[in-house]
């Protein structure tokens, strides 16, 4: 008897379950992330633009108690397209009622950088320290080594 080939929904569901377990066990905030968010929160509106599903985004925000920092969250379900398309950033900017030229996007992939730049947003690339891959961010307007370096700009 041949094994049944799983359908796409089953594969996506299994991937999400694995990711949720990883969040609980393996995922940590980058060094300096909470300090950075606390400082920026005192002076600026902030939002999240992510290609993750809403459920996983909510799990991450709750795990690290980050909800209070963000005025808007644009996730996979908030938009018809994902990065590198500019629509997710366009939605975030319109919700925050801030002109794109007054925004800064902090990104860890060129897809995110392209999405923000399509809207005229200045981009800062920070390589993801937890990624096993070396995901490039060289298309950003500025590239810095880590979150702590970003904090020093403010």
Tab-separated table of C-alpha atoms in Angstrom, residues 97-152:
chain	number	residue	atom	x	y	z
A	97	UNK	CA	-0.787	58.156	9.659
A	98	UNK	CA	2.908	58.971	9.239
A	99	UNK	CA	4.453	59.988	5.894
A	100	UNK	CA	6.766	57.227	4.568
A	101	UNK	CA	9.708	59.631	4.403
A	102	UNK	CA	9.402	60.035	8.202
A	103	UNK	CA	9.606	56.257	8.762
A	104	UNK	CA	12.459	53.837	9.297
A	105	UNK	CA	12.116	50.134	8.583
A	106	UNK	CA	14.394	47.732	10.430
A	107	UNK	CA	14.665	44.577	8.355
A	108	UNK	CA	16.628	41.344	8.324
A	109	UNK	CA	16.020	40.311	4.699
A	110	UNK	CA	16.286	42.006	1.328
A	111	UNK	CA	12.608	41.103	0.728
A	112	UNK	CA	11.638	43.309	3.655
A	113	UNK	CA	14.040	46.025	2.543
A	114	UNK	CA	12.494	46.045	-0.939
A	115	UNK	CA	8.973	46.218	0.479
A	116	UNK	CA	9.805	49.243	2.616
A	117	UNK	CA	11.821	51.007	-0.095
A	118	UNK	CA	8.938	50.657	-2.546
A	119	UNK	CA	7.133	53.087	-0.223
A	120	UNK	CA	10.040	55.521	0.123
A	121	UNK	CA	10.906	54.326	3.634
A	122	UNK	CA	14.514	54.539	4.843
A	123	UNK	CA	15.772	51.035	5.631
A	124	UNK	CA	18.226	49.671	8.173
A	125	UNK	CA	19.366	46.101	7.704
A	126	UNK	CA	20.314	44.034	10.736
A	127	UNK	CA	21.422	40.452	10.058
A	128	UNK	CA	19.362	37.946	12.051
A	129	UNK	CA	21.719	36.533	14.717
A	130	UNK	CA	19.517	33.466	15.242
A	131	UNK	CA	19.408	32.484	11.591
A	132	UNK	CA	21.535	29.534	10.563
A	133	UNK	CA	21.615	31.033	7.063
A	134	UNK	CA	23.418	34.208	6.137
A	135	UNK	CA	20.371	36.089	4.850
A	136	UNK	CA	21.542	39.188	2.985
A	137	UNK	CA	20.422	42.715	3.840
A	138	UNK	CA	22.886	44.598	1.637
A	139	UNK	CA	20.090	46.400	-0.245
A	140	UNK	CA	19.257	48.434	2.887
A	141	UNK	CA	20.144	52.121	3.062
A	142	UNK	CA	22.310	51.293	6.094
A	143	UNK	CA	23.478	47.931	7.416
A	144	UNK	CA	24.502	47.555	11.044
A	145	UNK	CA	25.853	44.571	12.911
A	146	UNK	CA	23.256	44.069	15.628
A	147	UNK	CA	20.388	45.563	17.633
A	148	UNK	CA	22.774	47.180	20.122
A	149	UNK	CA	24.338	49.187	17.287
A	150	UNK	CA	20.867	50.405	16.328
A	151	UNK	CA	20.161	51.568	19.897
A	152	UNK	CA	23.239	53.786	19.786
